[in-house]
Coordinates of C-alpha atoms and ligand atoms in Angstrom, one line a residue:
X1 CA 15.6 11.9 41.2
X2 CA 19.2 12.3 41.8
X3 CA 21.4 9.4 43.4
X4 CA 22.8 10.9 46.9
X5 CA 26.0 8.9 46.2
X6 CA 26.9 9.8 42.6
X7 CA 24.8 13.0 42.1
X8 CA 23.6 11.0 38.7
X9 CA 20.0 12.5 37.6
X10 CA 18.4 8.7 36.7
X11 CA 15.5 11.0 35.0
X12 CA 18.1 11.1 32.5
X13 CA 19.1 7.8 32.5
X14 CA 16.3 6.3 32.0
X15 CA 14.6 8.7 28.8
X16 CA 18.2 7.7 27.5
X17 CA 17.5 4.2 28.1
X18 CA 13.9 4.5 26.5
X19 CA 15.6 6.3 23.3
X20 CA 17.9 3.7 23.1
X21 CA 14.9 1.0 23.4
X22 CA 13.5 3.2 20.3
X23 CA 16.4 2.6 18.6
X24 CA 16.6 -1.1 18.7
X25 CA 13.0 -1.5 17.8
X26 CA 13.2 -3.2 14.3
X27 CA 10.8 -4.4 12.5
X28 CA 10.6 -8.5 12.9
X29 CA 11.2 -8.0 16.7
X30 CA 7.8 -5.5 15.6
X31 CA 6.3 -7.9 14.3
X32 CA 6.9 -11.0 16.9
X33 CA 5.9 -8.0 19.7
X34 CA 2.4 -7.7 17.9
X35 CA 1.5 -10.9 17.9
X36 CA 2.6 -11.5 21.4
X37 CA 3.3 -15.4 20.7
X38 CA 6.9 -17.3 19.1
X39 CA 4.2 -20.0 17.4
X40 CA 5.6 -21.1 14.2
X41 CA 2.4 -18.9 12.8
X42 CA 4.0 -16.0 14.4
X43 CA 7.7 -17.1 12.8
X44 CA 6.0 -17.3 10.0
X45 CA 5.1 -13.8 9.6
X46 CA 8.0 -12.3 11.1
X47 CA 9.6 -14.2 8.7
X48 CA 7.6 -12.7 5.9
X49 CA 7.9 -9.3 6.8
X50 CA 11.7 -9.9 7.1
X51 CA 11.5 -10.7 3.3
X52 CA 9.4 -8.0 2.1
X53 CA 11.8 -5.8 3.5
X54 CA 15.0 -7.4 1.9
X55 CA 12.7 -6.8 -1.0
X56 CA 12.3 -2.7 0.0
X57 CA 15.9 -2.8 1.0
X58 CA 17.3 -4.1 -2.4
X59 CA 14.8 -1.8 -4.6
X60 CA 15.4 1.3 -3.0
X61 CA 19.5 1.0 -3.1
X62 CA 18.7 0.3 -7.0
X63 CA 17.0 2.9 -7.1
X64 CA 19.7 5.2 -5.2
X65 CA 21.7 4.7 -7.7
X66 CA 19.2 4.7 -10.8
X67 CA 20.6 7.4 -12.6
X68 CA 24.2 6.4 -12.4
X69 CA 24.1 3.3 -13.7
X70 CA 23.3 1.5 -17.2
X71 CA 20.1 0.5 -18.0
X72 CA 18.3 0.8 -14.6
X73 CA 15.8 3.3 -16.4
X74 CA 13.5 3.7 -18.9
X75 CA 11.3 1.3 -21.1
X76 CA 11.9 -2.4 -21.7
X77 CA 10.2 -1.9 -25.0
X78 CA 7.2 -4.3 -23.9
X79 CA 3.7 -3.6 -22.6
X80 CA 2.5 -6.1 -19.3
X81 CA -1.2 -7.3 -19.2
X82 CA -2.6 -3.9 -18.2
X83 CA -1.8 -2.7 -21.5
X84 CA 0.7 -0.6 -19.9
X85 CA 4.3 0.3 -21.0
X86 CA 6.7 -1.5 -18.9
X87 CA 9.7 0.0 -17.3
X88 CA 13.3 -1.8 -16.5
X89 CA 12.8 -1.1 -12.6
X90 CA 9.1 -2.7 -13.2
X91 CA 10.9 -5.8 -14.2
X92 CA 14.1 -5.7 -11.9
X93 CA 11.7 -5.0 -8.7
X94 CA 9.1 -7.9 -10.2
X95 CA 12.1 -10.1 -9.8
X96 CA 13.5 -8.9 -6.8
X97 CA 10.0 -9.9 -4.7
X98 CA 10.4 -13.6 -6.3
X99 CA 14.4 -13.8 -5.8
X100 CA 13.9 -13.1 -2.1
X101 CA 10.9 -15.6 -1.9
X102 CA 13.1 -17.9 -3.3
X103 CA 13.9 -21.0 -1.2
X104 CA 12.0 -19.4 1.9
X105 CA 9.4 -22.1 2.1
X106 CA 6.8 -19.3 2.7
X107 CA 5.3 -18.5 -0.5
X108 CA 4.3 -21.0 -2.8
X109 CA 2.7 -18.5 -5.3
X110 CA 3.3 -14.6 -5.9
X111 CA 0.8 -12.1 -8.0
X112 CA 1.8 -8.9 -9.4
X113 CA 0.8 -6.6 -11.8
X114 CA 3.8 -7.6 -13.9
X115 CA 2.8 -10.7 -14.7
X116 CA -0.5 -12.0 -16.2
X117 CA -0.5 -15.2 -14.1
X118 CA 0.4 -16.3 -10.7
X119 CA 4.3 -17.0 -10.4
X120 CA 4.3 -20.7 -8.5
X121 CA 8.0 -21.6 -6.5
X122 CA 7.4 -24.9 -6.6
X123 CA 10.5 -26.1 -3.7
X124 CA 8.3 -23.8 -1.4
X125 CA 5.0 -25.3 -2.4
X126 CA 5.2 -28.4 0.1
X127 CA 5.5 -26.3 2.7
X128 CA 4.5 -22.7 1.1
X129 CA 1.7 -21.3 3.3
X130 CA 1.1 -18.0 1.8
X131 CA 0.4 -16.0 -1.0
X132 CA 1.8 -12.9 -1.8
X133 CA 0.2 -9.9 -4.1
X134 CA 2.3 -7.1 -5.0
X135 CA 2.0 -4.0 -7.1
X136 CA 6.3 -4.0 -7.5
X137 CA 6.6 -0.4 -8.7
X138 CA 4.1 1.7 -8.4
X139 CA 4.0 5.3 -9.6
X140 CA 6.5 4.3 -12.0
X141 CA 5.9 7.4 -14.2
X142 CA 7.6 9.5 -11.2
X143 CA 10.6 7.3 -12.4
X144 CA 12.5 9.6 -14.6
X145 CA 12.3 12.4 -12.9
X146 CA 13.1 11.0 -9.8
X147 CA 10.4 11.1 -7.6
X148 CA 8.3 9.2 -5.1
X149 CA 7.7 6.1 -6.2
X150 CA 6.5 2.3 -3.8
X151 CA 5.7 -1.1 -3.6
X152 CA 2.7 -2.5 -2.3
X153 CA 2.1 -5.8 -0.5
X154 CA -0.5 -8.1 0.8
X155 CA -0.3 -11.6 2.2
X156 CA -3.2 -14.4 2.1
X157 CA -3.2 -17.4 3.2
X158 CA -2.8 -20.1 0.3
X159 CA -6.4 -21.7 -0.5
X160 CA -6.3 -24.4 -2.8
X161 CA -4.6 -24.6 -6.1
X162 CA -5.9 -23.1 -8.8
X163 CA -3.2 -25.1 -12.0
X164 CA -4.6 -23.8 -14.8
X165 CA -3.1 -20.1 -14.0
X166 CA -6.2 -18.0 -13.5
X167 CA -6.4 -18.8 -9.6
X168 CA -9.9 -19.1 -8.7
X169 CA -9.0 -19.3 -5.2
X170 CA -7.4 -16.0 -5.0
X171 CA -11.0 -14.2 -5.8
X172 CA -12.0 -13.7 -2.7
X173 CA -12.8 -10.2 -0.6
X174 CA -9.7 -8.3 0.8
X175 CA -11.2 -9.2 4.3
X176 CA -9.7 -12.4 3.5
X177 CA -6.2 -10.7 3.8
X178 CA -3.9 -11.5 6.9
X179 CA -1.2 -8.6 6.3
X180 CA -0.8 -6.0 3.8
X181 CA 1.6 -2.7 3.6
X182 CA 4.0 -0.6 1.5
X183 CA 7.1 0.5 1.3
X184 CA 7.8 4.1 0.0
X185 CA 10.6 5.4 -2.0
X186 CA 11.1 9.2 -0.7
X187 CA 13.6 11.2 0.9
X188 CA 14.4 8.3 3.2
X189 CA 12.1 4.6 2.7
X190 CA 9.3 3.7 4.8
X191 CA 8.1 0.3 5.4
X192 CA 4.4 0.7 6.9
X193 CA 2.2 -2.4 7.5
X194 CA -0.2 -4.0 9.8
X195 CA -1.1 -7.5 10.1
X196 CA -4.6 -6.7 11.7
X197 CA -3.4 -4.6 14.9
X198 CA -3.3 -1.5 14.3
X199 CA -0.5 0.6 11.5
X200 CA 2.9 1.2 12.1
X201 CA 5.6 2.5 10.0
X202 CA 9.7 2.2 10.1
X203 CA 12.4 3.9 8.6
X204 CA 15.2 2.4 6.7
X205 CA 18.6 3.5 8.7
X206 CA 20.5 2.5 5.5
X207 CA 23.8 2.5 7.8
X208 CA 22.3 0.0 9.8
X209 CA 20.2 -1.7 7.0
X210 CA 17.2 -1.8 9.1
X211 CA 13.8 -0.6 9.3
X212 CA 13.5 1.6 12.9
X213 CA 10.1 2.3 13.9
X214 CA 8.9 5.1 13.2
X215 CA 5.4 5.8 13.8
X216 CA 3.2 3.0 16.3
X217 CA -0.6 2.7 15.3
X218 CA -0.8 5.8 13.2
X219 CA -4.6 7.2 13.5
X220 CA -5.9 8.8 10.5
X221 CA -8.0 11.8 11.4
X222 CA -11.8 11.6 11.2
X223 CA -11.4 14.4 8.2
X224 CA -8.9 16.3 6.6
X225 CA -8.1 19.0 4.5
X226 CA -6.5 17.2 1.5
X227 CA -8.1 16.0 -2.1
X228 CA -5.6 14.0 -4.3
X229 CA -7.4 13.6 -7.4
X230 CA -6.0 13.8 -10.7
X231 CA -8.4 16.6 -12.3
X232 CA -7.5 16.8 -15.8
X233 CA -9.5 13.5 -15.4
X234 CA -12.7 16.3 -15.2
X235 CA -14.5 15.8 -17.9
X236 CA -14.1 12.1 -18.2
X237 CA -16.3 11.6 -14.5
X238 CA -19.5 11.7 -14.0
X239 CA -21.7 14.7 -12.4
X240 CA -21.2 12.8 -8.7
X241 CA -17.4 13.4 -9.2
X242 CA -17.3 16.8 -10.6
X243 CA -20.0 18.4 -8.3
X244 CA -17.7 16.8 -5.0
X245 CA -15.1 18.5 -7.1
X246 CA -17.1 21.7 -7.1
X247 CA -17.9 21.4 -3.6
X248 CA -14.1 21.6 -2.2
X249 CA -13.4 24.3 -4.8
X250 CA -16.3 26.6 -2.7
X251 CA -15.4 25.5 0.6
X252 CA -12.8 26.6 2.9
X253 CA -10.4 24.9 4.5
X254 CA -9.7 21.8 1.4
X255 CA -6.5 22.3 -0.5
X256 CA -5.2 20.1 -3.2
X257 CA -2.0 17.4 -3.2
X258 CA -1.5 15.0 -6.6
X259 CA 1.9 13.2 -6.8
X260 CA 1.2 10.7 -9.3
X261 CA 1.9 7.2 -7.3
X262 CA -0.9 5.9 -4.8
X263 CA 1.7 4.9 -2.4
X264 CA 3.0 8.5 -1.3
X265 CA -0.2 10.3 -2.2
X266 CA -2.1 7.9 0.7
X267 CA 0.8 7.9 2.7
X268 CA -0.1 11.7 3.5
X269 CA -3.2 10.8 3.9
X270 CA -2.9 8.5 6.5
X271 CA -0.7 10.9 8.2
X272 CA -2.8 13.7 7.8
X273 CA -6.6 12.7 7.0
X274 CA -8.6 13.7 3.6
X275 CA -9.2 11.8 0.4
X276 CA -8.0 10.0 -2.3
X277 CA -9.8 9.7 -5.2
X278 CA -8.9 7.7 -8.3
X279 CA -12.7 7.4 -9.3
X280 CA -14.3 5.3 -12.6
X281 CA -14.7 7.3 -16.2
X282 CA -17.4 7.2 -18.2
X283 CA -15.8 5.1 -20.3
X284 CA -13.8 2.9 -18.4
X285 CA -16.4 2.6 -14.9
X286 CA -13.9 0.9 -12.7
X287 CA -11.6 3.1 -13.0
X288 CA -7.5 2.2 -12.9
X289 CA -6.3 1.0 -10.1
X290 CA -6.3 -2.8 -9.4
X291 CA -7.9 -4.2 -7.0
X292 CA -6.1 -7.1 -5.3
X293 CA -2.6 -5.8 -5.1
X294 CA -3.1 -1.8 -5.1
X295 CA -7.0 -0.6 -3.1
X296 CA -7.7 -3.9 -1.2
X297 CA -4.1 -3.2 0.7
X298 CA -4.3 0.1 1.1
X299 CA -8.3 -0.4 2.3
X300 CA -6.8 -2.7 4.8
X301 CA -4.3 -0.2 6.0
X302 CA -6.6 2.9 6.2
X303 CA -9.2 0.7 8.1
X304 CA -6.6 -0.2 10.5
X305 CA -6.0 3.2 10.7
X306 CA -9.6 4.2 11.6
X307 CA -10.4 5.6 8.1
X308 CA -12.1 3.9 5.1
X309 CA -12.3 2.6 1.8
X310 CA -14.7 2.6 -0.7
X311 CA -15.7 2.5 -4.4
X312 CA -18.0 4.8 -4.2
X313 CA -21.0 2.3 -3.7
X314 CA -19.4 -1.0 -1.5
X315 CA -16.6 -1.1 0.9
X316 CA -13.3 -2.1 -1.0
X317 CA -12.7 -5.0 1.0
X318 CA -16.2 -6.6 0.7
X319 CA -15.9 -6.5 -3.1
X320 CA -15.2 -10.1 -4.7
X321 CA -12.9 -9.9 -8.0
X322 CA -13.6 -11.7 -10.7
X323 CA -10.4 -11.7 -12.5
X324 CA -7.0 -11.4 -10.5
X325 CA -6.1 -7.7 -12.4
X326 CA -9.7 -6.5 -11.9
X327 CA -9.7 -2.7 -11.7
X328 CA -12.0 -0.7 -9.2
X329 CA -13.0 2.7 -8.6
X330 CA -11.2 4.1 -5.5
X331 CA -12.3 6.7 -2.7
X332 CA -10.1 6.5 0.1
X333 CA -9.3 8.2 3.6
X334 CA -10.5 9.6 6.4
X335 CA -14.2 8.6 7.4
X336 CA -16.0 11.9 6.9
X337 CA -14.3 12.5 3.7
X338 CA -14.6 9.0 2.1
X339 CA -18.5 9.2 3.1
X340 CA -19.0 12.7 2.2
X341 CA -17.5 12.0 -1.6
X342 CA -20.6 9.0 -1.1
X343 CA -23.1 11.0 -0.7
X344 CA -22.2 13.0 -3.9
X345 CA -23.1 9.5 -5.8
X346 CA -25.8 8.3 -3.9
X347 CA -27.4 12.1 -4.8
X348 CA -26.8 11.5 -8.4
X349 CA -27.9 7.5 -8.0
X350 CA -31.0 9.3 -6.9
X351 CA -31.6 12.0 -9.1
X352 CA -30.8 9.1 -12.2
X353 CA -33.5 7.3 -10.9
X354 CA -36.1 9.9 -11.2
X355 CA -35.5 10.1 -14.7
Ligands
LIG401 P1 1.6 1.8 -11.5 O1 2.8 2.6 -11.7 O2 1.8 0.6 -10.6 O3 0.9 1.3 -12.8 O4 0.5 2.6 -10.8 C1 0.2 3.9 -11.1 C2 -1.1 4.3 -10.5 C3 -1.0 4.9 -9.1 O5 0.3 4.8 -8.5 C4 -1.3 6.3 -9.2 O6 -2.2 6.7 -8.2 C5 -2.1 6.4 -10.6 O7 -1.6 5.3 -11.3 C6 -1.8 7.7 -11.3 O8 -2.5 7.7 -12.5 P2 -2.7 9.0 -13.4 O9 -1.3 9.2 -14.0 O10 -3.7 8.6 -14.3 O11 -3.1 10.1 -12.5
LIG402 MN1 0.5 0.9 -8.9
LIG403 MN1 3.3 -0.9 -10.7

């Protein structure tokens, strides 16, 4: 339509009023838009998801810089409850999540991988509503050759107090989760996160220092054509793993994609459908990846997303941990191929059985 007076297309005018709209949409005004309500719930969470992202913001500038400054890689020299080797950005992103938590009056108590008990900020305890889990670094082997690596989120509600450090009220399903997310360290940084409607992801515009939505609920695709297993695990599964693994060797149309750190190898996922395995040994059944800060999250994510989440014999978010670094087996993605990796262990539960 074109304005008789000025000769001014408004078509024009108003896509370059939408992209500018685009623009502007950061993440907490996201956040208050989702839950449609300024409740002091609803600050609440903004206010969260502000402070996860100061987190992502002040990680991914470290790690910008990682290899031109002193002592921001490489080993600490100590191993963390997992049994693991610890690595300096572990520790410096551990400590980031509880600096910015600091003096919030959010969180009263933080979880993470790093540390063996929960972390209590006891200023914020009167007043502290929430819990946070969080896997700070993870894929930290892709550290020193700088590659992709994340942190992974997820917010309860505080229940109860549980002083004597192993936190009895945190072992509950990951249904009991009110938000969860990640934010990826790639080319550029990602924060993606739902809080129960739907997935959305932003992009850090480091000139502007804030995350810019990127993607509005992201649909994963009933099926897909990517595995992301880690196969020189092979001989360590059991026949259900390597006869799925067999399968997408004879079939068309699969094709194979490993990076080392759950956070970017599901990130493709949920962009582009398949599965992500990181299945039990017959060793070590539950596998490696921890449940309440690295497969409940991402379970809550992919659910959002219209995919799904499973250990192979129980949704991941039904499963109640017993211990706050309980490990589970993880088969994750798009419906068809989280259930079709299923039926490979229900075939062998059966065949076992006849025995
Ligand atoms: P983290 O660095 O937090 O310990 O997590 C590493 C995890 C996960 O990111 C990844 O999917 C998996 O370990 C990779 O394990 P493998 O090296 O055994 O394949
Ligand atoms: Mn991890
Ligand atoms: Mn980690």
């Amino acid at each position: 339509m074109v304005n008789t007076q000025t000769g001014e297309d408004f078509h024009i005018r108003l896509e370059d009023a939408q992209a500018l709209d685009r623009d502007c949409t950061t993440l907490s005004r996201h956040v208050l838009q989702q839950l449609q309500s300024f409740s002091p719930d609803a600050q609440d969470i903004s206010a969260l998801m502000t402070r996860i992202a100061l987190a992502g913001k002040l990680i991914a500038r470290r790690l910008t810089r990682a290899g031109l400054v002193e002592n921001a890689l490489g080993f600490t020299g100590t191993v963390n409850v997992q049994g693991e080797s610890v690595k300096k950005m572990d520790i410096y992103a551990n400590d980031v999540f509880i600096s910015v938590f600091k003096q919030s009056g959010l969180v009263c108590r933080l979880a993470s991988e790093e540390m063996e008990k929960p972390y209590y900020i006891p200023e914020n305890c009167p007043i502290g509503r929430y819990t946070l889990l969080y896997d700070p670094l993870d894929g930290s082997s892709n550290l020193d050759t700088n590659l992709n690596v994340g942190s992974i989120f997820s917010i309860r509600q505080q229940e109860g107090n549980d002083e004597d450090g192993s936190a009895k009220d945190l072992l509950q399903s990951g249904r009991k989760q009110i938000a969860a997310g990640y934010i990826l360290y790639g080319p550029s940084t990602m924060l993606v996160y739902s809080i129960g409607t739907g997935v959305h992801a932003f992009t850090l515009d480091p000139s502007l220092g804030e995350f810019i939505l990127a993607n509005e609920n992201i649909k994963t695709p009933a099926h897909g054509p990517i595995y992301s297993v880690n196969e020189g695990n092979f001989w360590q599964w059991d026949d259900s793993m390597r006869d799925y693994i067999r399968y997408v060797h004879r079939h068309d149309g699969y094709t194979a994609r490993y990076g080392g750190a759950l956070v970017g190898d599901f990130h493709r996922i949920l962009y582009q459908g398949g599965v992500f395995l990181y299945p039990g040994t017959v060793k070590k059944a539950e596998g490696k990846l921890r449940l309440l800060y690295e497969s409940a999250p991402m379970a809550y994510l992919i659910e959002q997303a219209g995919g799904r989440a499973s250990t192979g014999t129980q949704e991941i978010l039904d499963v109640v941990p017993e211990e706050l670094h309980q490990r589970t087996p993880l088969i994750i993605g798009s419906t068809e191929d989280v259930t079709l990796v299923e039926s490979f262990i229900k075939e062998q539960a059966r065949i076992s059985n006849q025995k």
